PDB file of C-alpha atoms in Angstrom:
ATOM      1  CA  MET A 991     -61.750   9.442 -10.389  1.00  0.00           C
ATOM      2  CA  ARG A 992     -62.923   5.888  -9.885  1.00  0.00           C
ATOM      3  CA  ILE A 993     -63.164   4.030  -6.607  1.00  0.00           C
ATOM      4  CA  ASP A 994     -61.462   0.704  -6.007  1.00  0.00           C
ATOM      5  CA  GLU A 995     -63.204  -2.327  -7.543  1.00  0.00           C
ATOM      6  CA  ARG A 996     -63.421  -4.056  -4.179  1.00  0.00           C
ATOM      7  CA  LEU A 997     -65.165  -1.091  -2.601  1.00  0.00           C
ATOM      8  CA  ASP A 998     -67.508  -0.814  -5.570  1.00  0.00           C
ATOM      9  CA  ALA A 999     -68.480  -4.480  -5.149  1.00  0.00           C
ATOM     10  CA  VAL A1000     -68.969  -4.196  -1.376  1.00  0.00           C
ATOM     11  CA  LEU A1001     -71.225  -1.153  -1.699  1.00  0.00           C
ATOM     12  CA  ASN A1002     -73.222  -2.597  -4.584  1.00  0.00           C
ATOM     13  CA  ASP A1003     -73.863  -5.703  -2.496  1.00  0.00           C
ATOM     14  CA  ALA A1004     -74.976  -3.480   0.381  1.00  0.00           C
ATOM     15  CA  LEU A1005     -77.412  -1.629  -1.853  1.00  0.00           C
ATOM     16  CA  GLU A1006     -78.876  -5.048  -2.666  1.00  0.00           C
ATOM     17  CA  GLY A1007     -79.283  -5.767   1.066  1.00  0.00           C
ATOM     18  CA  CYS A1008     -76.181  -7.906   1.636  1.00  0.00           C
ATOM     19  CA  GLY A1009     -74.058  -6.505   4.455  1.00  0.00           C
ATOM     20  CA  PRO A1010     -70.244  -6.452   4.445  1.00  0.00           C
ATOM     21  CA  SER A1011     -68.032  -8.974   6.217  1.00  0.00           C
ATOM     22  CA  ARG A1012     -65.692  -8.140   9.093  1.00  0.00           C
ATOM     23  CA  ALA A1013     -62.799  -7.930   6.636  1.00  0.00           C
ATOM     24  CA  ASP A1014     -64.771  -5.615   4.353  1.00  0.00           C
ATOM     25  CA  CYS A1015     -65.672  -3.347   7.281  1.00  0.00           C
ATOM     26  CA  ALA A1016     -62.026  -3.089   8.366  1.00  0.00           C
ATOM     27  CA  TYR A1017     -61.138  -2.324   4.747  1.00  0.00           C
ATOM     28  CA  MET A1018     -63.689   0.528   4.630  1.00  0.00           C
ATOM     29  CA  LEU A1019     -62.387   1.990   7.897  1.00  0.00           C
ATOM     30  CA  GLN A1020     -58.793   2.217   6.656  1.00  0.00           C
ATOM     31  CA  PHE A1021     -59.617   4.969   4.143  1.00  0.00           C
ATOM     32  CA  PRO A1022     -58.742   8.532   5.237  1.00  0.00           C
ATOM     33  CA  GLU A1023     -61.801  10.365   6.540  1.00  0.00           C
ATOM     34  CA  LEU A1024     -61.555  13.095   3.861  1.00  0.00           C
ATOM     35  CA  SER A1025     -61.090  10.664   0.979  1.00  0.00           C
ATOM     36  CA  LEU A1026     -63.485  10.110  -1.909  1.00  0.00           C
ATOM     37  CA  GLU A1027     -63.931   6.548  -0.691  1.00  0.00           C
ATOM     38  CA  ALA A1028     -65.070   7.653   2.777  1.00  0.00           C
ATOM     39  CA  ALA A1029     -67.618   9.986   1.195  1.00  0.00           C
ATOM     40  CA  VAL A1030     -68.943   7.228  -1.068  1.00  0.00           C
ATOM     41  CA  ILE A1031     -69.208   4.821   1.894  1.00  0.00           C
ATOM     42  CA  ALA A1032     -71.237   7.407   3.820  1.00  0.00           C
ATOM     43  CA  ALA A1033     -73.478   8.048   0.812  1.00  0.00           C
ATOM     44  CA  ALA A1034     -74.173   4.343   0.327  1.00  0.00           C
ATOM     45  CA  ALA A1035     -74.923   3.880   4.040  1.00  0.00           C
ATOM     46  CA  ASP A1036     -77.296   6.850   3.909  1.00  0.00           C
ATOM     47  CA  VAL A1037     -79.218   5.308   1.017  1.00  0.00           C
ATOM     48  CA  CYS A1038     -79.370   1.890   2.711  1.00  0.00           C
ATOM     49  CA  SER A1039     -80.543   3.379   6.027  1.00  0.00           C
ATOM     50  CA  ARG A1040     -83.213   5.563   4.449  1.00  0.00           C
ATOM     51  CA  GLN A1041     -84.580   2.599   2.554  1.00  0.00           C
ATOM     52  CA  ARG A1042     -84.423   0.264   5.524  1.00  0.00           C
ATOM     53  CA  PHE A1043     -85.965   2.652   8.045  1.00  0.00           C
ATOM     54  CA  ARG A1044     -88.429   4.288   5.624  1.00  0.00           C
ATOM     55  CA  ASN A1045     -86.731   7.685   5.874  1.00  0.00           C
ATOM     56  CA  GLU A1046     -87.830   7.944   9.510  1.00  0.00           C
ATOM     57  CA  ALA A1047     -85.840   8.867  12.616  1.00  0.00           C
ATOM     58  CA  VAL A1048     -86.300   8.479  16.366  1.00  0.00           C
ATOM     59  CA  LEU A1049     -85.472  10.984  19.097  1.00  0.00           C
ATOM     60  CA  LEU A1050     -83.877   9.837  22.349  1.00  0.00           C
ATOM     61  CA  GLY A1051     -83.314  11.709  25.616  1.00  0.00           C
ATOM     62  CA  GLN A1052     -81.331  10.870  28.748  1.00  0.00           C
ATOM     63  CA  ILE A1053     -81.471  11.944  32.400  1.00  0.00           C
ATOM     64  CA  GLY A1054     -78.503  11.287  34.686  1.00  0.00           C
ATOM     65  CA  ILE A1055     -80.255  10.572  37.970  1.00  0.00           C
ATOM     66  CA  ASP A1056     -77.025  10.513  39.986  1.00  0.00           C
ATOM     67  CA  ILE A1057     -73.341  11.337  39.643  1.00  0.00           C
ATOM     68  CA  ALA A1058     -70.325  10.357  41.736  1.00  0.00           C
ATOM     69  CA  PRO A1059     -66.669   9.405  41.382  1.00  0.00           C
ATOM     70  CA  CYS A1060     -67.079   6.016  39.737  1.00  0.00           C
ATOM     71  CA  PRO A1061     -65.060   2.946  40.820  1.00  0.00           C
ATOM     72  CA  ALA A1062     -65.135   1.580  37.256  1.00  0.00           C
ATOM     73  CA  ASP A1063     -62.562   4.347  36.706  1.00  0.00           C
ATOM     74  CA  CYS A1064     -62.886   4.297  32.919  1.00  0.00           C
ATOM     75  CA  ALA A1065     -59.997   6.275  31.452  1.00  0.00           C
ATOM     76  CA  PHE A1066     -62.326   7.842  28.865  1.00  0.00           C
ATOM     77  CA  CYS A1067     -65.030   8.932  31.334  1.00  0.00           C
ATOM     78  CA  ALA A1068     -65.319  12.248  33.169  1.00  0.00           C
ATOM     79  CA  PHE A1069     -66.563  10.390  36.259  1.00  0.00           C
ATOM     80  CA  GLY A1070     -63.565   8.033  36.696  1.00  0.00           C
ATOM     81  CA  GLU A1071     -62.734   8.178  40.406  1.00  0.00           C
ATOM     82  CA  ARG A1072     -59.003   8.858  39.944  1.00  0.00           C
ATOM     83  CA  HIS A1073     -59.432  11.884  37.682  1.00  0.00           C
ATOM     84  CA  THR A1074     -62.950  13.277  38.127  1.00  0.00           C
ATOM     85  CA  HIS A1075     -63.740  16.808  39.291  1.00  0.00           C
ATOM     86  CA  PHE A1076     -67.391  16.001  40.050  1.00  0.00           C
ATOM     87  CA  THR A1077     -68.799  15.695  43.539  1.00  0.00           C
ATOM     88  CA  PRO A1078     -71.562  13.185  44.388  1.00  0.00           C
ATOM     89  CA  ARG A1079     -75.121  14.273  43.704  1.00  0.00           C
ATOM     90  CA  GLN A1080     -78.439  12.478  43.512  1.00  0.00           C
ATOM     91  CA  MET A1081     -81.234  14.049  41.525  1.00  0.00           C
ATOM     92  CA  ALA A1082     -84.406  14.358  43.582  1.00  0.00           C
ATOM     93  CA  GLU A1083     -87.370  12.368  42.339  1.00  0.00           C
ATOM     94  CA  GLU A1084     -89.291  15.586  41.718  1.00  0.00           C
ATOM     95  CA  GLU A1085     -86.527  16.884  39.453  1.00  0.00           C
ATOM     96  CA  VAL A1086     -86.384  13.601  37.555  1.00  0.00           C
ATOM     97  CA  LEU A1087     -90.126  13.875  36.942  1.00  0.00           C
ATOM     98  CA  ARG A1088     -89.872  17.509  35.870  1.00  0.00           C
ATOM     99  CA  ARG A1089     -87.175  16.681  33.348  1.00  0.00           C
ATOM    100  CA  ALA A1090     -89.086  13.628  32.141  1.00  0.00           C
ATOM    101  CA  HIS A1091     -92.149  15.797  31.508  1.00  0.00           C
ATOM    102  CA  GLU A1092     -90.026  18.361  29.638  1.00  0.00           C
ATOM    103  CA  PHE A1093     -88.621  15.618  27.411  1.00  0.00           C
ATOM    104  CA  THR A1094     -92.010  14.112  26.637  1.00  0.00           C
ATOM    105  CA  SER A1095     -94.270  17.187  26.487  1.00  0.00           C
ATOM    106  CA  THR A1096     -94.072  17.611  22.703  1.00  0.00           C
ATOM    107  CA  GLY A1097     -94.941  14.015  21.889  1.00  0.00           C
ATOM    108  CA  ASP A1098     -91.774  13.567  19.821  1.00  0.00           C
ATOM    109  CA  LEU A1099     -89.639  11.457  22.171  1.00  0.00           C
ATOM    110  CA  TYR A1100     -89.276   7.765  21.350  1.00  0.00           C
ATOM    111  CA  ALA A1101     -87.318   6.679  24.415  1.00  0.00           C
ATOM    112  CA  LEU A1102     -86.252   8.209  27.718  1.00  0.00           C
ATOM    113  CA  PHE A1103     -82.965   6.897  29.129  1.00  0.00           C
ATOM    114  CA  LEU A1104     -82.306   6.902  32.874  1.00  0.00           C
ATOM    115  CA  MET A1105     -78.588   6.814  33.638  1.00  0.00           C
ATOM    116  CA  THR A1106     -76.582   6.034  36.775  1.00  0.00           C
ATOM    117  CA  MET A1107     -72.941   5.432  37.566  1.00  0.00           C
ATOM    118  CA  HIS A1108     -71.628   1.872  37.329  1.00  0.00           C
ATOM    119  CA  THR A1109     -72.603   1.362  40.973  1.00  0.00           C
ATOM    120  CA  PHE A1110     -76.155   2.334  41.834  1.00  0.00           C
ATOM    121  CA  ASP A1111     -78.949   1.825  44.362  1.00  0.00           C
ATOM    122  CA  PRO A1112     -81.208  -0.800  42.749  1.00  0.00           C
ATOM    123  CA  GLU A1113     -84.263  -0.078  44.897  1.00  0.00           C
ATOM    124  CA  ARG A1114     -84.035   3.661  44.280  1.00  0.00           C
ATOM    125  CA  LEU A1115     -83.725   3.054  40.545  1.00  0.00           C
ATOM    126  CA  LEU A1116     -86.759   0.749  40.507  1.00  0.00           C
ATOM    127  CA  SER A1117     -88.751   3.305  42.486  1.00  0.00           C
ATOM    128  CA  ILE A1118     -87.876   6.091  40.045  1.00  0.00           C
ATOM    129  CA  VAL A1119     -88.705   3.879  37.062  1.00  0.00           C
ATOM    130  CA  ARG A1120     -92.161   3.117  38.493  1.00  0.00           C
ATOM    131  CA  VAL A1121     -92.901   6.786  39.172  1.00  0.00           C
ATOM    132  CA  VAL A1122     -91.662   7.912  35.737  1.00  0.00           C
ATOM    133  CA  ARG A1123     -93.547   5.107  33.989  1.00  0.00           C
ATOM    134  CA  GLY A1124     -96.770   6.239  35.605  1.00  0.00           C
ATOM    135  CA  SER A1125     -96.177   9.902  34.747  1.00  0.00           C
ATOM    136  CA  ILE A1126     -95.183   9.943  31.072  1.00  0.00           C
ATOM    137  CA  PRO A1127     -97.089   8.842  27.960  1.00  0.00           C
ATOM    138  CA  SER A1128     -97.329   5.082  27.650  1.00  0.00           C
ATOM    139  CA  GLU A1129     -95.881   5.125  24.135  1.00  0.00           C
ATOM    140  CA  VAL A1130     -92.561   6.585  25.356  1.00  0.00           C
ATOM    141  CA  ARG A1131     -90.166   3.737  26.055  1.00  0.00           C
ATOM    142  CA  ILE A1132     -88.005   3.716  29.183  1.00  0.00           C
ATOM    143  CA  VAL A1133     -84.401   2.554  28.777  1.00  0.00           C
ATOM    144  CA  VAL A1134     -81.786   2.234  31.521  1.00  0.00           C
ATOM    145  CA  ASN A1135     -78.098   3.027  31.122  1.00  0.00           C
ATOM    146  CA  ILE A1136     -76.575   1.583  34.287  1.00  0.00           C
ATOM    147  CA  GLY A1137     -73.805  -0.703  35.553  1.00  0.00           C
ATOM    148  CA  ASP A1138     -73.695  -4.487  35.366  1.00  0.00           C
ATOM    149  CA  PHE A1139     -76.644  -6.461  36.746  1.00  0.00           C
ATOM    150  CA  THR A1140     -78.084  -9.954  36.968  1.00  0.00           C
ATOM    151  CA  LEU A1141     -80.933 -11.650  35.122  1.00  0.00           C
ATOM    152  CA  GLU A1142     -83.007 -11.385  38.300  1.00  0.00           C
ATOM    153  CA  PHE A1143     -82.601  -7.612  38.325  1.00  0.00           C
ATOM    154  CA  ALA A1144     -83.258  -7.444  34.577  1.00  0.00           C
ATOM    155  CA  ASN A1145     -86.618  -9.092  35.255  1.00  0.00           C
ATOM    156  CA  ASP A1146     -87.255  -6.611  38.085  1.00  0.00           C
ATOM    157  CA  LEU A1147     -86.575  -3.757  35.666  1.00  0.00           C
ATOM    158  CA  ALA A1148     -89.008  -5.199  33.141  1.00  0.00           C
ATOM    159  CA  ASP A1149     -91.676  -5.598  35.828  1.00  0.00           C
ATOM    160  CA  ALA A1150     -91.182  -1.965  36.890  1.00  0.00           C
ATOM    161  CA  GLY A1151     -91.802  -0.710  33.351  1.00  0.00           C
ATOM    162  CA  VAL A1152     -88.399  -0.685  31.659  1.00  0.00           C
ATOM    163  CA  ASP A1153     -88.464  -1.518  27.950  1.00  0.00           C
ATOM    164  CA  GLY A1154     -84.759  -1.709  27.188  1.00  0.00           C
ATOM    165  CA  ALA A1155     -81.199  -1.291  28.399  1.00  0.00           C
ATOM    166  CA  TYR A1156     -78.102   0.327  26.913  1.00  0.00           C
ATOM    167  CA  HIS A1157     -75.084  -1.844  27.621  1.00  0.00           C
ATOM    168  CA  VAL A1158     -71.786  -2.066  25.789  1.00  0.00           C
ATOM    169  CA  LEU A1159     -68.541  -3.968  25.835  1.00  0.00           C
ATOM    170  CA  ARG A1160     -66.503  -0.833  25.247  1.00  0.00           C
ATOM    171  CA  LEU A1161     -63.348  -0.556  23.187  1.00  0.00           C
ATOM    172  CA  ARG A1162     -60.389  -1.855  25.249  1.00  0.00           C
ATOM    173  CA  GLU A1163     -62.676  -2.909  28.088  1.00  0.00           C
ATOM    174  CA  GLY A1164     -60.558  -4.181  30.958  1.00  0.00           C
ATOM    175  CA  GLN A1165     -57.586  -2.170  29.712  1.00  0.00           C
ATOM    176  CA  ASP A1166     -58.997   1.361  29.774  1.00  0.00           C
ATOM    177  CA  THR A1167     -61.489   0.359  32.497  1.00  0.00           C
ATOM    178  CA  LYS A1168     -61.483  -1.637  35.724  1.00  0.00           C
ATOM    179  CA  LEU A1169     -64.414  -3.735  34.517  1.00  0.00           C
ATOM    180  CA  ALA A1170     -64.217  -7.342  33.405  1.00  0.00           C
ATOM    181  CA  PRO A1171     -65.319  -7.959  29.805  1.00  0.00           C
ATOM    182  CA  GLU A1172     -67.040 -11.181  30.885  1.00  0.00           C
ATOM    183  CA  ASP A1173     -69.199  -9.220  33.349  1.00  0.00           C
ATOM    184  CA  ARG A1174     -70.239  -6.804  30.623  1.00  0.00           C
ATOM    185  CA  MET A1175     -71.188  -9.688  28.341  1.00  0.00           C
ATOM    186  CA  ALA A1176     -73.077 -11.451  31.152  1.00  0.00           C
ATOM    187  CA  THR A1177     -75.204  -8.326  31.638  1.00  0.00           C
ATOM    188  CA  ILE A1178     -75.900  -8.169  27.902  1.00  0.00           C
ATOM    189  CA  GLU A1179     -77.075 -11.782  28.036  1.00  0.00           C
ATOM    190  CA  ALA A1180     -79.299 -10.918  31.027  1.00  0.00           C
ATOM    191  CA  ILE A1181     -80.857  -8.060  29.057  1.00  0.00           C
ATOM    192  CA  ARG A1182     -81.646 -10.343  26.156  1.00  0.00           C
ATOM    193  CA  SER A1183     -82.893 -13.188  28.352  1.00  0.00           C
ATOM    194  CA  ALA A1184     -85.300 -10.846  30.154  1.00  0.00           C
ATOM    195  CA  GLY A1185     -86.803  -9.792  26.830  1.00  0.00           C
ATOM    196  CA  LEU A1186     -85.576  -6.205  27.081  1.00  0.00           C
ATOM    197  CA  ASP A1187     -84.504  -4.302  23.972  1.00  0.00           C
ATOM    198  CA  TRP A1188     -80.704  -4.257  23.841  1.00  0.00           C
ATOM    199  CA  TYR A1189     -79.197  -0.904  22.837  1.00  0.00           C
ATOM    200  CA  TYR A1190     -75.563  -1.181  21.757  1.00  0.00           C
ATOM    201  CA  CYS A1191     -72.881   1.184  20.451  1.00  0.00           C
ATOM    202  CA  CYS A1192     -69.383   1.259  19.009  1.00  0.00           C
ATOM    203  CA  GLU A1193     -67.724   3.442  21.612  1.00  0.00           C
ATOM    204  CA  PRO A1194     -65.806   5.402  22.750  1.00  0.00           C
ATOM    205  CA  VAL A1195     -63.857   5.695  19.493  1.00  0.00           C
ATOM    206  CA  GLY A1196     -60.510   7.493  19.683  1.00  0.00           C
ATOM    207  CA  PRO A1197     -57.689   8.139  17.197  1.00  0.00           C
ATOM    208  CA  GLU A1198     -55.675   5.251  18.645  1.00  0.00           C
ATOM    209  CA  HIS A1199     -58.226   2.550  17.834  1.00  0.00           C
ATOM    210  CA  THR A1200     -57.417   0.418  14.808  1.00  0.00           C
ATOM    211  CA  PRO A1201     -59.968  -0.530  12.124  1.00  0.00           C
ATOM    212  CA  GLU A1202     -59.709  -4.155  13.254  1.00  0.00           C
ATOM    213  CA  GLU A1203     -60.575  -3.531  16.900  1.00  0.00           C
ATOM    214  CA  ILE A1204     -63.384  -1.151  15.935  1.00  0.00           C
ATOM    215  CA  VAL A1205     -64.824  -3.853  13.687  1.00  0.00           C
ATOM    216  CA  GLU A1206     -64.639  -6.524  16.387  1.00  0.00           C
ATOM    217  CA  GLN A1207     -66.505  -4.223  18.737  1.00  0.00           C
ATOM    218  CA  ILE A1208     -69.122  -3.392  16.079  1.00  0.00           C
ATOM    219  CA  PHE A1209     -69.825  -7.058  15.410  1.00  0.00           C
ATOM    220  CA  ILE A1210     -70.610  -7.858  19.039  1.00  0.00           C
ATOM    221  CA  GLY A1211     -73.812  -5.913  18.433  1.00  0.00           C
ATOM    222  CA  VAL A1212     -74.376  -7.309  14.951  1.00  0.00           C
ATOM    223  CA  ASP A1213     -73.856 -10.948  15.938  1.00  0.00           C
ATOM    224  CA  GLY A1214     -75.837 -10.523  19.166  1.00  0.00           C
ATOM    225  CA  GLY A1215     -78.903  -9.076  17.459  1.00  0.00           C
ATOM    226  CA  CYS A1216     -78.943  -5.623  19.041  1.00  0.00           C
ATOM    227  CA  PHE A1217     -82.172  -3.619  18.910  1.00  0.00           C
ATOM    228  CA  GLN A1218     -80.229  -0.429  18.196  1.00  0.00           C
ATOM    229  CA  HIS A1219     -76.626   0.019  17.101  1.00  0.00           C
ATOM    230  CA  ALA A1220     -74.680   3.273  17.177  1.00  0.00           C
ATOM    231  CA  ALA A1221     -71.301   4.981  17.260  1.00  0.00           C
ATOM    232  CA  MET A1222     -69.852   7.519  19.670  1.00  0.00           C
ATOM    233  CA  ARG A1223     -66.510   9.276  19.717  1.00  0.00           C
ATOM    234  CA  ARG A1224     -64.547   9.847  22.883  1.00  0.00           C
ATOM    235  CA  VAL A1225     -64.818  13.495  23.877  1.00  0.00           C
ATOM    236  CA  TYR A1226     -61.511  15.146  24.723  1.00  0.00           C
ATOM    237  CA  SER A1227     -61.107  15.980  28.399  1.00  0.00           C
ATOM    238  CA  PRO A1228     -57.817  17.464  29.663  1.00  0.00           C
ATOM    239  CA  ALA A1229     -58.075  15.493  32.919  1.00  0.00           C
ATOM    240  CA  SER A1230     -58.559  12.151  31.171  1.00  0.00           C
ATOM    241  CA  PRO A1231     -55.682   9.636  31.138  1.00  0.00           C
ATOM    242  CA  LEU A1232     -56.364   9.328  27.394  1.00  0.00           C
ATOM    243  CA  ALA A1233     -56.133  13.070  26.729  1.00  0.00           C
ATOM    244  CA  ARG A1234     -52.811  12.623  24.930  1.00  0.00           C
ATOM    245  CA  TYR A1235     -54.617  10.871  22.073  1.00  0.00           C
ATOM    246  CA  GLY A1236     -57.054  13.725  21.390  1.00  0.00           C
ATOM    247  CA  GLN A1237     -60.350  12.939  19.691  1.00  0.00           C
ATOM    248  CA  ILE A1238     -61.525  11.946  16.227  1.00  0.00           C
ATOM    249  CA  SER A1239     -63.258  14.410  13.921  1.00  0.00           C
ATOM    250  CA  GLU A1240     -66.972  14.380  13.117  1.00  0.00           C
ATOM    251  CA  ARG A1241     -66.041  13.224   9.618  1.00  0.00           C
ATOM    252  CA  ARG A1242     -64.272  10.175  11.039  1.00  0.00           C
ATOM    253  CA  LEU A1243     -67.241   9.548  13.328  1.00  0.00           C
ATOM    254  CA  ALA A1244     -69.539   9.706  10.300  1.00  0.00           C
ATOM    255  CA  GLN A1245     -67.343   7.117   8.581  1.00  0.00           C
ATOM    256  CA  VAL A1246     -67.653   4.776  11.569  1.00  0.00           C
ATOM    257  CA  VAL A1247     -71.436   5.315  11.721  1.00  0.00           C
ATOM    258  CA  ALA A1248     -71.653   4.474   8.022  1.00  0.00           C
ATOM    259  CA  VAL A1249     -69.795   1.197   8.530  1.00  0.00           C
ATOM    260  CA  VAL A1250     -72.028   0.374  11.514  1.00  0.00           C
ATOM    261  CA  ALA A1251     -75.121   0.977   9.386  1.00  0.00           C
ATOM    262  CA  LEU A1252     -73.800  -1.220   6.571  1.00  0.00           C
ATOM    263  CA  ALA A1253     -72.710  -4.011   8.949  1.00  0.00           C
ATOM    264  CA  CYS A1254     -76.182  -3.995  10.504  1.00  0.00           C
ATOM    265  CA  LEU A1255     -77.680  -5.042   7.184  1.00  0.00           C
ATOM    266  CA  ASN A1256     -76.681  -8.477   8.515  1.00  0.00           C
ATOM    267  CA  CYS A1257     -78.747  -7.910  11.685  1.00  0.00           C
ATOM    268  CA  PRO A1258     -82.509  -8.037  11.053  1.00  0.00           C
ATOM    269  CA  GLN A1259     -83.238  -7.292  14.734  1.00  0.00           C
ATOM    270  CA  THR A1260     -81.771  -3.768  14.480  1.00  0.00           C
ATOM    271  CA  ARG A1261     -84.487  -1.106  14.346  1.00  0.00           C
ATOM    272  CA  SER A1262     -82.367   2.052  14.172  1.00  0.00           C
ATOM    273  CA  ILE A1263     -78.827   3.383  13.939  1.00  0.00           C
ATOM    274  CA  ALA A1264     -77.832   6.130  16.346  1.00  0.00           C
ATOM    275  CA  VAL A1265     -74.976   8.601  16.703  1.00  0.00           C
ATOM    276  CA  HIS A1266     -73.869  10.527  19.800  1.00  0.00           C
TER     277      HIS A1266
END
């Protein structure tokens, strides 16, 4: 069997360091996940990534420092206030430190993520960041995964010892969430303006998302110069309003990750490609 000439040309260009266009990425995502073409796309992305990142990987860890029914009410999230089964809980500072030490004790962790709900106590978060920063090895980066915030708070985070922030304009933001896309983008701009590393992701991918909308979401990170790009599938939850759609397979997720990696050949600022 031979692959399509267009795909052959796109992948050969990628192997020479020239990333695919939006149209080429949508084209690569329309192949069935078990097709020969999907396998070849993944193989080419693997080669490109190993060459680009010198066959090295980074390990990330995350601590959820609080949970609560979340007013963002994202239809894909287990904490959405209209469908969650979780009760509010704040992790004590001592437990945060214990978990941080467990994550960093082997010397293998690249970055420790501290996560909150969309709404959070800014002073408590800054206090925890300062304590964690003073208690873990200096080479371990601290990254926050929190709700929207201003440039002023982004600078406060940097002063407290935060190195980066994970923030995403999610697929169908404003439709499957109660959040305004412009607020998400304003926070991303604040992250970049404060000099923090911007961690991005194509997420949360479900079976209902078209190649075109996946590509548009991918290229927000590519065009914006994200420090890390990634892909994540939506995990099936019976209580979720999106449960009727199910979830994509790991093979489909691998296909999306491959396209992310190839698209990021056009983004010299990207230092790694991640997968959840």
